[in-house]
PDB file of N, CA and C in Angstrom:
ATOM      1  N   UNK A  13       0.844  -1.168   0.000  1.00  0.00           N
ATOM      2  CA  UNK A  13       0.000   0.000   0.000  1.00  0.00           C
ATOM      3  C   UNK A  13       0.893   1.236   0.000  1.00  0.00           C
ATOM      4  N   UNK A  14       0.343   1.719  -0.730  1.00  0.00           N
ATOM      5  CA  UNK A  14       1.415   3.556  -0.923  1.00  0.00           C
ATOM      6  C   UNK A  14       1.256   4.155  -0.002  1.00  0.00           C
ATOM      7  N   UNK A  15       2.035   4.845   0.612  1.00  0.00           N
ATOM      8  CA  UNK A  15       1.724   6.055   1.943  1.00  0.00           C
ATOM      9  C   UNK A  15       2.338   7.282   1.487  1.00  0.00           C
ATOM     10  N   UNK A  16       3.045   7.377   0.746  1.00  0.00           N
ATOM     11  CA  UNK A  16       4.006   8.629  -0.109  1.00  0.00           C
ATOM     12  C   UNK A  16       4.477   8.153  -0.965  1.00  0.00           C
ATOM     13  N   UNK A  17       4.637   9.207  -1.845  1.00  0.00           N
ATOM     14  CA  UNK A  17       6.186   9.284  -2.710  1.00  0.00           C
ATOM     15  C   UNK A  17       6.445  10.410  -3.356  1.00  0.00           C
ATOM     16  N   UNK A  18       7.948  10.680  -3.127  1.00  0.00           N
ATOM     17  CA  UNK A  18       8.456  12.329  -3.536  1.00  0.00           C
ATOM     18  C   UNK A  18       9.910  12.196  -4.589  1.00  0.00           C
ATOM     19  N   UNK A  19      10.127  13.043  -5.400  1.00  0.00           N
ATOM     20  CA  UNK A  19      10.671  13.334  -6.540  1.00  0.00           C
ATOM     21  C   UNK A  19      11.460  14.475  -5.819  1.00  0.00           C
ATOM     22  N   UNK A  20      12.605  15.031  -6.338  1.00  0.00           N
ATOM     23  CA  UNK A  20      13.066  16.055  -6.433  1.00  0.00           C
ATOM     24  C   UNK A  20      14.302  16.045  -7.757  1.00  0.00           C
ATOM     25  N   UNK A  21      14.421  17.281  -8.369  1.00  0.00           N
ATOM     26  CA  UNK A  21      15.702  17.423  -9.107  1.00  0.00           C
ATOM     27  C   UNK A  21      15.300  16.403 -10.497  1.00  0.00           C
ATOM     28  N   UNK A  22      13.985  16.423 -11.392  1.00  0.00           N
ATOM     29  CA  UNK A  22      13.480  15.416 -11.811  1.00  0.00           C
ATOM     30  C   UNK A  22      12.574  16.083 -12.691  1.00  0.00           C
ATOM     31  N   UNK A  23      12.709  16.227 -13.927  1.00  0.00           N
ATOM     32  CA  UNK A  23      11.918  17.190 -14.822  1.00  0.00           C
ATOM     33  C   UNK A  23      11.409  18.403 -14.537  1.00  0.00           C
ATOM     34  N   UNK A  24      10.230  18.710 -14.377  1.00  0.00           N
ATOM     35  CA  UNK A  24       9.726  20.033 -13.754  1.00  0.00           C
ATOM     36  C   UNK A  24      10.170  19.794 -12.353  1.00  0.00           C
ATOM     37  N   UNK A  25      10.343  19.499 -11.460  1.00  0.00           N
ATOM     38  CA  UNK A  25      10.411  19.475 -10.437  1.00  0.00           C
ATOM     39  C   UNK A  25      12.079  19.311  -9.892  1.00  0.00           C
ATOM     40  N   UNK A  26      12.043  20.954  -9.633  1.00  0.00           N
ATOM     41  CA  UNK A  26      13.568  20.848  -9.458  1.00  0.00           C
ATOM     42  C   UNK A  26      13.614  20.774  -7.662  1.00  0.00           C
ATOM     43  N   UNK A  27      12.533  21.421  -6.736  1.00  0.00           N
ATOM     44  CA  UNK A  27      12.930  21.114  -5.426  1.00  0.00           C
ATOM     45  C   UNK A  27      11.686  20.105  -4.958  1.00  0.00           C
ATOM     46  N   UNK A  28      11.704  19.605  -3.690  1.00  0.00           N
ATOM     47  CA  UNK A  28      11.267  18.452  -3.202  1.00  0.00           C
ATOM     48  C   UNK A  28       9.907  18.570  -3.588  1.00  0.00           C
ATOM     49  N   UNK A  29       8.905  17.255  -4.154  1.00  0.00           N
ATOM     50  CA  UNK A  29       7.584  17.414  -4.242  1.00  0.00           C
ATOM     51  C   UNK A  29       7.328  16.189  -3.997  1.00  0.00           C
ATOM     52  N   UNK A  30       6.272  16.066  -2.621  1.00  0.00           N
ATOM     53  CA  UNK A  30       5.479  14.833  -2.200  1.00  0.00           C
ATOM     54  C   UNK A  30       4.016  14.402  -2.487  1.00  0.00           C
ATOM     55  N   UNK A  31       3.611  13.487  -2.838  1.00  0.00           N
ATOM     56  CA  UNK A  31       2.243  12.972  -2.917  1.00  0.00           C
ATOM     57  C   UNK A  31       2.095  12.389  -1.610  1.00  0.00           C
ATOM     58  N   UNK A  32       1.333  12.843  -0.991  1.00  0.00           N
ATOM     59  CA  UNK A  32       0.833  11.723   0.472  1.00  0.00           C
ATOM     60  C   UNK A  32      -0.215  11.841   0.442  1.00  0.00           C
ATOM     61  N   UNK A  33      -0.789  10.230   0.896  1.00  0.00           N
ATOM     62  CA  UNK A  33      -1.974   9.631   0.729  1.00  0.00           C
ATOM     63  C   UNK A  33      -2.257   9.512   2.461  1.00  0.00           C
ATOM     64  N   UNK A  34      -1.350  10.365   3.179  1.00  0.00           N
ATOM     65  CA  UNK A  34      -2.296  10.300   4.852  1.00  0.00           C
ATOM     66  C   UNK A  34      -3.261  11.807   5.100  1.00  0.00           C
ATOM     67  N   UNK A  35      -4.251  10.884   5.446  1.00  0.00           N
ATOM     68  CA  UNK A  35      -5.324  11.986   5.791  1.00  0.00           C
ATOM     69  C   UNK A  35      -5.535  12.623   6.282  1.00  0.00           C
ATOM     70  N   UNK A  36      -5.657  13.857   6.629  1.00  0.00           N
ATOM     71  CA  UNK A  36      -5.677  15.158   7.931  1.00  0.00           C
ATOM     72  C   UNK A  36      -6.019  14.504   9.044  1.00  0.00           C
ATOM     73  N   UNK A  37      -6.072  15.518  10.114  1.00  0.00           N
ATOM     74  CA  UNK A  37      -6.183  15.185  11.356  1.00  0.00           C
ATOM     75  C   UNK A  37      -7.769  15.317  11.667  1.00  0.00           C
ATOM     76  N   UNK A  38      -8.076  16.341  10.723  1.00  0.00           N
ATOM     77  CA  UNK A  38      -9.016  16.744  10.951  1.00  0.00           C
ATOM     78  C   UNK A  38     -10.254  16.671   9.568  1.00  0.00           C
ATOM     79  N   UNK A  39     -10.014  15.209   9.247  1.00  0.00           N
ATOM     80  CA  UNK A  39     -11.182  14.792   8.252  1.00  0.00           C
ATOM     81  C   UNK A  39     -12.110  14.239   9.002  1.00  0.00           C
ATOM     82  N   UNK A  40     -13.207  15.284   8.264  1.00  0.00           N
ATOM     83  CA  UNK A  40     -14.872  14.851   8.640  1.00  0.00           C
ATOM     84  C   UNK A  40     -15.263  13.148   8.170  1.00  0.00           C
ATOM     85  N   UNK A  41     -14.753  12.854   6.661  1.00  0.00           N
ATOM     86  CA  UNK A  41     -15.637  11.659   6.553  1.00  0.00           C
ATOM     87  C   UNK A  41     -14.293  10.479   6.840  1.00  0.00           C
ATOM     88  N   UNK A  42     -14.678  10.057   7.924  1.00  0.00           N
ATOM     89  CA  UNK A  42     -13.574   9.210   8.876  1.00  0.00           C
ATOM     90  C   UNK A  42     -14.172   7.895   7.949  1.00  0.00           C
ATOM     91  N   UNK A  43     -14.954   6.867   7.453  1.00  0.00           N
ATOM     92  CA  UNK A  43     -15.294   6.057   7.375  1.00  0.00           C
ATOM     93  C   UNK A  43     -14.852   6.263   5.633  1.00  0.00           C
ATOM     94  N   UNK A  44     -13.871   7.087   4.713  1.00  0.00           N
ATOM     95  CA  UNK A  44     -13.776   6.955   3.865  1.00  0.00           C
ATOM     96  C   UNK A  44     -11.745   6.368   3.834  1.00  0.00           C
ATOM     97  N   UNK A  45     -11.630   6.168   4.925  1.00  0.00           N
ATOM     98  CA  UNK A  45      -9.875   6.015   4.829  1.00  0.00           C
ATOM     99  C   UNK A  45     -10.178   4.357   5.294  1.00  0.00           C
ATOM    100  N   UNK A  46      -8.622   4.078   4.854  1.00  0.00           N
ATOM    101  CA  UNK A  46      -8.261   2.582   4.915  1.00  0.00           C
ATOM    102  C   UNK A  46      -7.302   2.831   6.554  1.00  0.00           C
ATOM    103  N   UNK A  47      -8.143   1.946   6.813  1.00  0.00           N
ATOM    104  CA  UNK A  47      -7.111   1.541   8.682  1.00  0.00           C
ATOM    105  C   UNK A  47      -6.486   0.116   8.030  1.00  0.00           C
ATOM    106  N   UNK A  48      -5.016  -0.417   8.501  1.00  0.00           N
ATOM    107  CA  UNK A  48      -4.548  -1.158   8.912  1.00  0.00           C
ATOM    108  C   UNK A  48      -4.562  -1.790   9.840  1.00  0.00           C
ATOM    109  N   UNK A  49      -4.481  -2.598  10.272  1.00  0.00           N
ATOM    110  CA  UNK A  49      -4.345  -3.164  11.762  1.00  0.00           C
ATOM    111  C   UNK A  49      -2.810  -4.087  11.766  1.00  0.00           C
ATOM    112  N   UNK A  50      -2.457  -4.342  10.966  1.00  0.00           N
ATOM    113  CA  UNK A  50      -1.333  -5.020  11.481  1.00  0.00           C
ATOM    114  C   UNK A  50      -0.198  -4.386  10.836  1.00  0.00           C
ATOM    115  N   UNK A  51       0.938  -4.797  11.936  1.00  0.00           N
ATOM    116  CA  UNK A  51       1.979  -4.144  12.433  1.00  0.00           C
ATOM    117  C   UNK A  51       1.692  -2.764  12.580  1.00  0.00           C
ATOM    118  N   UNK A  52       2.562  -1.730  12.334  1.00  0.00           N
ATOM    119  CA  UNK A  52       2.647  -0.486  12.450  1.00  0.00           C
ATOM    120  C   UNK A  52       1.412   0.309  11.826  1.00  0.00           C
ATOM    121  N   UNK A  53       0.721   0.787  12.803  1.00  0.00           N
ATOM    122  CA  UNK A  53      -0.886   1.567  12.574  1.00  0.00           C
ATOM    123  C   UNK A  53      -0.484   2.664  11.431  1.00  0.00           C
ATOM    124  N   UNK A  54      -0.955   2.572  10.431  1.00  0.00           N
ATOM    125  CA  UNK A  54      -0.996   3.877   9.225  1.00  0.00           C
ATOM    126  C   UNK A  54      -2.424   3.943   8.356  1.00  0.00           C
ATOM    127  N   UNK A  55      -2.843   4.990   8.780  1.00  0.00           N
ATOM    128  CA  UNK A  55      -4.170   4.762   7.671  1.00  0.00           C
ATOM    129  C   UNK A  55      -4.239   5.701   6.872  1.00  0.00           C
ATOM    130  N   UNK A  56      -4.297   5.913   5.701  1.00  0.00           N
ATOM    131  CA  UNK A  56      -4.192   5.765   4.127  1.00  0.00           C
ATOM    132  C   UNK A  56      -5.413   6.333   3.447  1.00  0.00           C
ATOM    133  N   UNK A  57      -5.763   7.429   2.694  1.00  0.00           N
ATOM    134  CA  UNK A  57      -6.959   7.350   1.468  1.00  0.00           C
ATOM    135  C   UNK A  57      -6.916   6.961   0.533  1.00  0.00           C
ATOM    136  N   UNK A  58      -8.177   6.364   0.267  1.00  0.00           N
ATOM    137  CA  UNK A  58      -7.866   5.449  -1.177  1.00  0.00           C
ATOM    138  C   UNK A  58      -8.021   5.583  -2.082  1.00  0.00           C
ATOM    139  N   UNK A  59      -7.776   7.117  -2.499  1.00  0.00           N
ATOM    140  CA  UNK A  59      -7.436   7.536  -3.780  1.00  0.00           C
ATOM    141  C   UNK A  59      -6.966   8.802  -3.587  1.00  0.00           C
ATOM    142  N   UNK A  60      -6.674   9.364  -4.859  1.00  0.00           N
ATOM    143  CA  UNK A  60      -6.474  10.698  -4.910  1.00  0.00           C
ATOM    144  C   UNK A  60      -6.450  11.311  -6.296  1.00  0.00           C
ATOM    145  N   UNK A  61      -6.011  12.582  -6.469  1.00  0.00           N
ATOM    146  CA  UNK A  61      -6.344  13.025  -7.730  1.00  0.00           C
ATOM    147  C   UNK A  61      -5.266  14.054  -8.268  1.00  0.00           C
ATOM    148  N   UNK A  62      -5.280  14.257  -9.319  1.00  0.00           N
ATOM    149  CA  UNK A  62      -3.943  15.608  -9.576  1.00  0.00           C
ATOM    150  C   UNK A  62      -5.519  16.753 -10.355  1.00  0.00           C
ATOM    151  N   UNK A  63      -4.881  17.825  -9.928  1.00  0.00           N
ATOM    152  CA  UNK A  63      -5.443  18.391 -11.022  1.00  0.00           C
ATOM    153  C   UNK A  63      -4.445  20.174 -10.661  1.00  0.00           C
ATOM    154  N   UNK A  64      -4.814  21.326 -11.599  1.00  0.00           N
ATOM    155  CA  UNK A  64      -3.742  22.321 -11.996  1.00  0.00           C
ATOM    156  C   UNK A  64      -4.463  22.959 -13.149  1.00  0.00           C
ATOM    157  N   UNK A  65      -3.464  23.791 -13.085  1.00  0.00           N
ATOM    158  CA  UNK A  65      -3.376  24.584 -14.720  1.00  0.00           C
ATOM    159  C   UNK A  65      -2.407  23.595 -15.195  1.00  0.00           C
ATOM    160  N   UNK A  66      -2.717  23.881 -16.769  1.00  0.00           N
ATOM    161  CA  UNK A  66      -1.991  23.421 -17.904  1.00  0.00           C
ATOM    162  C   UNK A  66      -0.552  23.426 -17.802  1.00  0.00           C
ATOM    163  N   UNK A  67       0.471  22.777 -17.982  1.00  0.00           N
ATOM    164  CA  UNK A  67       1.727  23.002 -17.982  1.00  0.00           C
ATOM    165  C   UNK A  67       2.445  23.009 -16.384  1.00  0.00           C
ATOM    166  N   UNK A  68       1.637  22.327 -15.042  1.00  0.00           N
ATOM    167  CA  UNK A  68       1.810  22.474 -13.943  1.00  0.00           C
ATOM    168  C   UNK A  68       2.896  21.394 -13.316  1.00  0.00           C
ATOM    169  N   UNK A  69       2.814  20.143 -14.606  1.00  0.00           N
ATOM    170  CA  UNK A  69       3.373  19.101 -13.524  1.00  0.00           C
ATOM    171  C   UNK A  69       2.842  18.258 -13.432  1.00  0.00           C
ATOM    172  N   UNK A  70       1.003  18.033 -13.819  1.00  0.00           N
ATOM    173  CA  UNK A  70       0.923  16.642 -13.395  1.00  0.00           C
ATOM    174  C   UNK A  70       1.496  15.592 -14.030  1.00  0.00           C
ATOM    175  N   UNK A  71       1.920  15.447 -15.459  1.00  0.00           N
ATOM    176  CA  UNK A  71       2.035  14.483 -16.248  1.00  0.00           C
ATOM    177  C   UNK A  71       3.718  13.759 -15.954  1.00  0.00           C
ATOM    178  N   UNK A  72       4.358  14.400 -15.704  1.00  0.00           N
ATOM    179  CA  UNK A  72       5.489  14.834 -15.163  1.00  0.00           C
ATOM    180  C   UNK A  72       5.875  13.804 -13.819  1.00  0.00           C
ATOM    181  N   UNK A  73       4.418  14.496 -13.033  1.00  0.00           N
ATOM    182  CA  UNK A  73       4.550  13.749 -11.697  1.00  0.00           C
ATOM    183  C   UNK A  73       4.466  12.148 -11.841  1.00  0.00           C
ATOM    184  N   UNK A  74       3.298  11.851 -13.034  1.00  0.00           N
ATOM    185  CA  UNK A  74       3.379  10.794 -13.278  1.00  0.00           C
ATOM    186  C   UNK A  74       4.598   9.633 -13.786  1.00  0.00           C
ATOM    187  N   UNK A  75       4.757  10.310 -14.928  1.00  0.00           N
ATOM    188  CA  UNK A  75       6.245  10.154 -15.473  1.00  0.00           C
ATOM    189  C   UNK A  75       7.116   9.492 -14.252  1.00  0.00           C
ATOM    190  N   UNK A  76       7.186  10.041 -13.242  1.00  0.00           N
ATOM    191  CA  UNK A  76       8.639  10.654 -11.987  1.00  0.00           C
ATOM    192  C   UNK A  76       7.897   8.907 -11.838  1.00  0.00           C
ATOM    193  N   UNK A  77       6.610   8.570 -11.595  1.00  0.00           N
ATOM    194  CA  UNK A  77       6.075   7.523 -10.720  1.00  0.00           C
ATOM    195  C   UNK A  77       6.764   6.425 -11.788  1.00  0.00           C
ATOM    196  N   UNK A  78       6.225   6.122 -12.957  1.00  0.00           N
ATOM    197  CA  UNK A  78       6.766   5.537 -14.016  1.00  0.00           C
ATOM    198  C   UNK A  78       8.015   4.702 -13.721  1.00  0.00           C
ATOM    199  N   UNK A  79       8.831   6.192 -14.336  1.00  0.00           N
ATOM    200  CA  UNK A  79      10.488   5.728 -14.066  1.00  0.00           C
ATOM    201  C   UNK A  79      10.652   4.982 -12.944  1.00  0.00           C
ATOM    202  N   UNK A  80      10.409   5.899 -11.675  1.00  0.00           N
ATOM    203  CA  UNK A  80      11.187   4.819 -10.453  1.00  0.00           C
ATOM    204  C   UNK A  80      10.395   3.559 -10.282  1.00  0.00           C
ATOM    205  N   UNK A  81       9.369   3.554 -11.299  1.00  0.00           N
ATOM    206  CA  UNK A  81       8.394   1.335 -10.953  1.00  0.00           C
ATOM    207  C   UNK A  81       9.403   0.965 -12.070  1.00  0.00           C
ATOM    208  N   UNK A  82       9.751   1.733 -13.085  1.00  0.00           N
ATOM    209  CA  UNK A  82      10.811   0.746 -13.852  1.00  0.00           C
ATOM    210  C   UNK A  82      12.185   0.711 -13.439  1.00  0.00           C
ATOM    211  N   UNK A  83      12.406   1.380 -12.513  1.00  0.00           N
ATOM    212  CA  UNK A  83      13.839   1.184 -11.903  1.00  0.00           C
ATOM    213  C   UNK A  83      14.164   0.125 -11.158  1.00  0.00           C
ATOM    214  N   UNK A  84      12.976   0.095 -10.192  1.00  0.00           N
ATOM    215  CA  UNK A  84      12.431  -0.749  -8.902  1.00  0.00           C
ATOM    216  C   UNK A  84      12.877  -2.017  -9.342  1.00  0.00           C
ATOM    217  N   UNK A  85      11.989  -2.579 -10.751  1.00  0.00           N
ATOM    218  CA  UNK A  85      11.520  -3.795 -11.536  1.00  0.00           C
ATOM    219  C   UNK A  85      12.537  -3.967 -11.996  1.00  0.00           C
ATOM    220  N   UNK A  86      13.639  -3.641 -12.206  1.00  0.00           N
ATOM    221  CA  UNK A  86      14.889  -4.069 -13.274  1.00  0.00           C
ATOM    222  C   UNK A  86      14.472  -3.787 -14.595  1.00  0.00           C
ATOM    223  N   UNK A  87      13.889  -2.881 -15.054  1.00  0.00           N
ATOM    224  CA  UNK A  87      13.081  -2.374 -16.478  1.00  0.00           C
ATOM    225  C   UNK A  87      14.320  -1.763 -16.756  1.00  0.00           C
ATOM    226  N   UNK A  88      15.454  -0.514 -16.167  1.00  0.00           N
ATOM    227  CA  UNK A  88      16.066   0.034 -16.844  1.00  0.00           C
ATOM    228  C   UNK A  88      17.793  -0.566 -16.299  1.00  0.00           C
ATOM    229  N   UNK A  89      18.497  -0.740 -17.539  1.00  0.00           N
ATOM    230  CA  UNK A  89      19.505  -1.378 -17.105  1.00  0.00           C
ATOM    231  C   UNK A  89      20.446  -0.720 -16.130  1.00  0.00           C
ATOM    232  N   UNK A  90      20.905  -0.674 -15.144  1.00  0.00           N
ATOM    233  CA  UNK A  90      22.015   0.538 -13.791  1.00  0.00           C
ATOM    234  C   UNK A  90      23.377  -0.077 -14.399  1.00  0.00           C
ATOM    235  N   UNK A  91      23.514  -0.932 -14.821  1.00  0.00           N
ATOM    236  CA  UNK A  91      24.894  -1.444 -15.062  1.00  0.00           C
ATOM    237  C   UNK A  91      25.572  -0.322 -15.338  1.00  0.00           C
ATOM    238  N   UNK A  92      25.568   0.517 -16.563  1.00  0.00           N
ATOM    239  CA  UNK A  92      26.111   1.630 -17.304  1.00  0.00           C
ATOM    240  C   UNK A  92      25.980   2.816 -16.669  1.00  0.00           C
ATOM    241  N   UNK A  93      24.997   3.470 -16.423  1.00  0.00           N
ATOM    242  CA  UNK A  93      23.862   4.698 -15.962  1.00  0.00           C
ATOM    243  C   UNK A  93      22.299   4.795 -16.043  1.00  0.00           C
ATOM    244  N   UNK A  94      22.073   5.343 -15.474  1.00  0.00           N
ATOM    245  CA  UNK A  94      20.694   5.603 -15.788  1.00  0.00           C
ATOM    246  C   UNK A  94      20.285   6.623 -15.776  1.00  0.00           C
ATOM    247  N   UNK A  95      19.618   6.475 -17.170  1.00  0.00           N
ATOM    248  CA  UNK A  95      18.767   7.959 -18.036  1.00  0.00           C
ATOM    249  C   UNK A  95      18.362   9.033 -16.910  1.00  0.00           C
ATOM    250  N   UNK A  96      18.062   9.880 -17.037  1.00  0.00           N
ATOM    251  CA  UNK A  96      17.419  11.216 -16.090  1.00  0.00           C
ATOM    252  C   UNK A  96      17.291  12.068 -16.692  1.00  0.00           C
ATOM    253  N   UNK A  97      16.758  12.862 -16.580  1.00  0.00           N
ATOM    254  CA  UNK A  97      16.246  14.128 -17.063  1.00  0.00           C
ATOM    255  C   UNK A  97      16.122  14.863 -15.751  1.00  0.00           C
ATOM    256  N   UNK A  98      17.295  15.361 -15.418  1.00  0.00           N
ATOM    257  CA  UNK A  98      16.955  16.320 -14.279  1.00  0.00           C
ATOM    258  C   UNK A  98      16.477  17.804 -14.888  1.00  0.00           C
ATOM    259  N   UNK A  99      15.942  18.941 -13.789  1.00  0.00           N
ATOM    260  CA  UNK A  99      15.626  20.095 -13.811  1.00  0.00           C
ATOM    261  C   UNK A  99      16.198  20.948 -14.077  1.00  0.00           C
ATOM    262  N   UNK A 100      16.275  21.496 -15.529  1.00  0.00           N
ATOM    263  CA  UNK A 100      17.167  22.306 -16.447  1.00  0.00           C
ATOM    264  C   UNK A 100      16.927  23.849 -16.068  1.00  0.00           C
ATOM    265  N   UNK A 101      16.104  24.243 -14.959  1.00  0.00           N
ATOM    266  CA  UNK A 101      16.009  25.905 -15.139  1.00  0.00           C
ATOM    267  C   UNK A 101      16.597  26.335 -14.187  1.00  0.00           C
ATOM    268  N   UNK A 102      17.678  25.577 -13.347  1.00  0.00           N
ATOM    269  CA  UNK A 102      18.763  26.277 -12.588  1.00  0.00           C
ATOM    270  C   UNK A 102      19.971  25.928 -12.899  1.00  0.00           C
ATOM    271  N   UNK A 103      20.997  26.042 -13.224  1.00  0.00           N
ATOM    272  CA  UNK A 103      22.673  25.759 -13.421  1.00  0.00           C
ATOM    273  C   UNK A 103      23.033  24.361 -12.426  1.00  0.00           C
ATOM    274  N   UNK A 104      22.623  24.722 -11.240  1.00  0.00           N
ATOM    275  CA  UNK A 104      23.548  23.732 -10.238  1.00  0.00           C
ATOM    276  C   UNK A 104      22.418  22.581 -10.089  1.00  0.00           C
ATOM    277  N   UNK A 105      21.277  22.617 -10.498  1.00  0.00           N
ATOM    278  CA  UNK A 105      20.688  21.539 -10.409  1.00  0.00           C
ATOM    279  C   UNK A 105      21.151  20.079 -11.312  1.00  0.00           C
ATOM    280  N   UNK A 106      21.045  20.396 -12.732  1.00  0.00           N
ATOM    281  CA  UNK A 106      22.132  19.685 -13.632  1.00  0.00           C
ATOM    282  C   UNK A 106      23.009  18.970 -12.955  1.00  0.00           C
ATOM    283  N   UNK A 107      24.044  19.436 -11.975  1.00  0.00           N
ATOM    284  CA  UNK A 107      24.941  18.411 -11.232  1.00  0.00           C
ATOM    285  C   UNK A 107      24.858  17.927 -10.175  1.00  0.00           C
ATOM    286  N   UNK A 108      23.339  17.936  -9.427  1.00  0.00           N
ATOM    287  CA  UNK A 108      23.029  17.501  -8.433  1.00  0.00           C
ATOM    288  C   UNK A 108      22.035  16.306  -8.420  1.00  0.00           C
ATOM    289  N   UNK A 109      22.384  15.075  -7.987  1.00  0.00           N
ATOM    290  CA  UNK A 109      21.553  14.183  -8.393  1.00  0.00           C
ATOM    291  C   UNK A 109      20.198  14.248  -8.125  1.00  0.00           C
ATOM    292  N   UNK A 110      19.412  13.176  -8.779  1.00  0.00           N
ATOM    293  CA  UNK A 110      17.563  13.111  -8.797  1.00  0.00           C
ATOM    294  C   UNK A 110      17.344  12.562  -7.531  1.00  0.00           C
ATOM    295  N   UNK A 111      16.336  12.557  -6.990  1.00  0.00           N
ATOM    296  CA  UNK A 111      16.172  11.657  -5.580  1.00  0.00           C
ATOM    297  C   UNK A 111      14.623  11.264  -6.035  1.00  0.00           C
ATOM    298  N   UNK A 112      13.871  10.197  -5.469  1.00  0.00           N
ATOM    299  CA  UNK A 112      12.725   9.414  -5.690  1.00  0.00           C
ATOM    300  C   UNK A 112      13.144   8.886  -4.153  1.00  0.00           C
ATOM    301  N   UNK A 113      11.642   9.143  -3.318  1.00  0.00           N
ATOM    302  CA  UNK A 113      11.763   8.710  -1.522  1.00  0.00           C
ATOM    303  C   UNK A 113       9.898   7.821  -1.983  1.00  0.00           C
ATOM    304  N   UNK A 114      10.163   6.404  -1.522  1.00  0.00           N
ATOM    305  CA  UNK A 114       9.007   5.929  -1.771  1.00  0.00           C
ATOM    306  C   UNK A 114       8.572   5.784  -0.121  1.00  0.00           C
ATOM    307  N   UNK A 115       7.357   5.840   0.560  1.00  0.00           N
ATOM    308  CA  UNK A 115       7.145   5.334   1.965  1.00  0.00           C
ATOM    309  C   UNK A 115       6.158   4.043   1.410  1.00  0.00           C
ATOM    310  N   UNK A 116       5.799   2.896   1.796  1.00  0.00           N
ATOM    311  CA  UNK A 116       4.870   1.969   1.701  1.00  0.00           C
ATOM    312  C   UNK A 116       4.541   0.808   2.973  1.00  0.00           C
ATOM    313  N   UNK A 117       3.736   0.029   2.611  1.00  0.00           N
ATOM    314  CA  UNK A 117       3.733  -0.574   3.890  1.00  0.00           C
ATOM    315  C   UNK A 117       3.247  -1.737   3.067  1.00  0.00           C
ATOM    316  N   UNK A 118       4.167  -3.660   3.198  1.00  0.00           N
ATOM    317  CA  UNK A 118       3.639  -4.535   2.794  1.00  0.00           C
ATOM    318  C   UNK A 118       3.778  -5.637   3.632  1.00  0.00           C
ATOM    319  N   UNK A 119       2.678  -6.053   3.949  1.00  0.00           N
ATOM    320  CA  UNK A 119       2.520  -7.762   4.984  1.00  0.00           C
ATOM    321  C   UNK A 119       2.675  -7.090   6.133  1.00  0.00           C
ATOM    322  N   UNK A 120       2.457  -5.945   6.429  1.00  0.00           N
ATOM    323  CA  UNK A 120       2.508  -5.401   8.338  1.00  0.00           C
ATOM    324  C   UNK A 120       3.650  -4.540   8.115  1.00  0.00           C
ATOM    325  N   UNK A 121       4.476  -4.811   7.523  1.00  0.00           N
ATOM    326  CA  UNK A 121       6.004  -3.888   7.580  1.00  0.00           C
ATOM    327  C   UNK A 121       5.845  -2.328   6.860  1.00  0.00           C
ATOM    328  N   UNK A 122       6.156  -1.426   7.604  1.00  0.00           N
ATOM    329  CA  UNK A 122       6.356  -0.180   6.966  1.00  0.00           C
ATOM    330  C   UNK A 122       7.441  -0.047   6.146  1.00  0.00           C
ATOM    331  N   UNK A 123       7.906   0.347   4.815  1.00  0.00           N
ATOM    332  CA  UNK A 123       8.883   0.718   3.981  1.00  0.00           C
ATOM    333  C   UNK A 123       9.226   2.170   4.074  1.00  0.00           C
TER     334      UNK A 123
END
């Protein structure tokens, strides 16, 4: 189950950007989130949505998700390097590596 995941230095997104799927403190419709019960308590909404102006990032964000499930999977070969497209509208970003932070939780265990 997903609980986050953040990009930085990674197409449009040259400083840190997170998706989190934990729910306020202060959500009214309590009976729309996923509780866990085993191991480590995290409860989760079960969905979510992008939306923006045109040219904002969502597709991008997706993309960012993409790449790192084909990284994960052995889809892109590391032997050599691996492709990136970091964030071209600052100088020092170019030489600063991409980061991808996944949080998840599978069989009770938090990731």
């Amino acid at each position: 189950m997903l609980i986050q995941f953040s990009i930085e230095n990674y197409l449009s997104f040259g400083e840190r950007t997170t998706l989190s799927l934990i729910p306020a403190k202060s959500r009214k419709q309590k009976d729309h989130i996923i509780h866990c019960e085993k191991g480590k308590d995290v409860s989760v909404l079960p969905i979510a949505a992008f939306y923006g102006a045109n040219a904002s990032g969502k597709s991008n964000f997706v993309k960012a998700i993409q790449f790192f499930r084909s990284l994960v999977l052995g889809q892109i070969d590391t032997i050599k390097s691996i492709p990136l497209s970091r964030f071209k509208l600052n100088d020092t970003s170019v030489e600063q590596p991409a980061r991808f932070e996944i949080a998840f939780k599978h069989a009770g265990v938090l990731y």
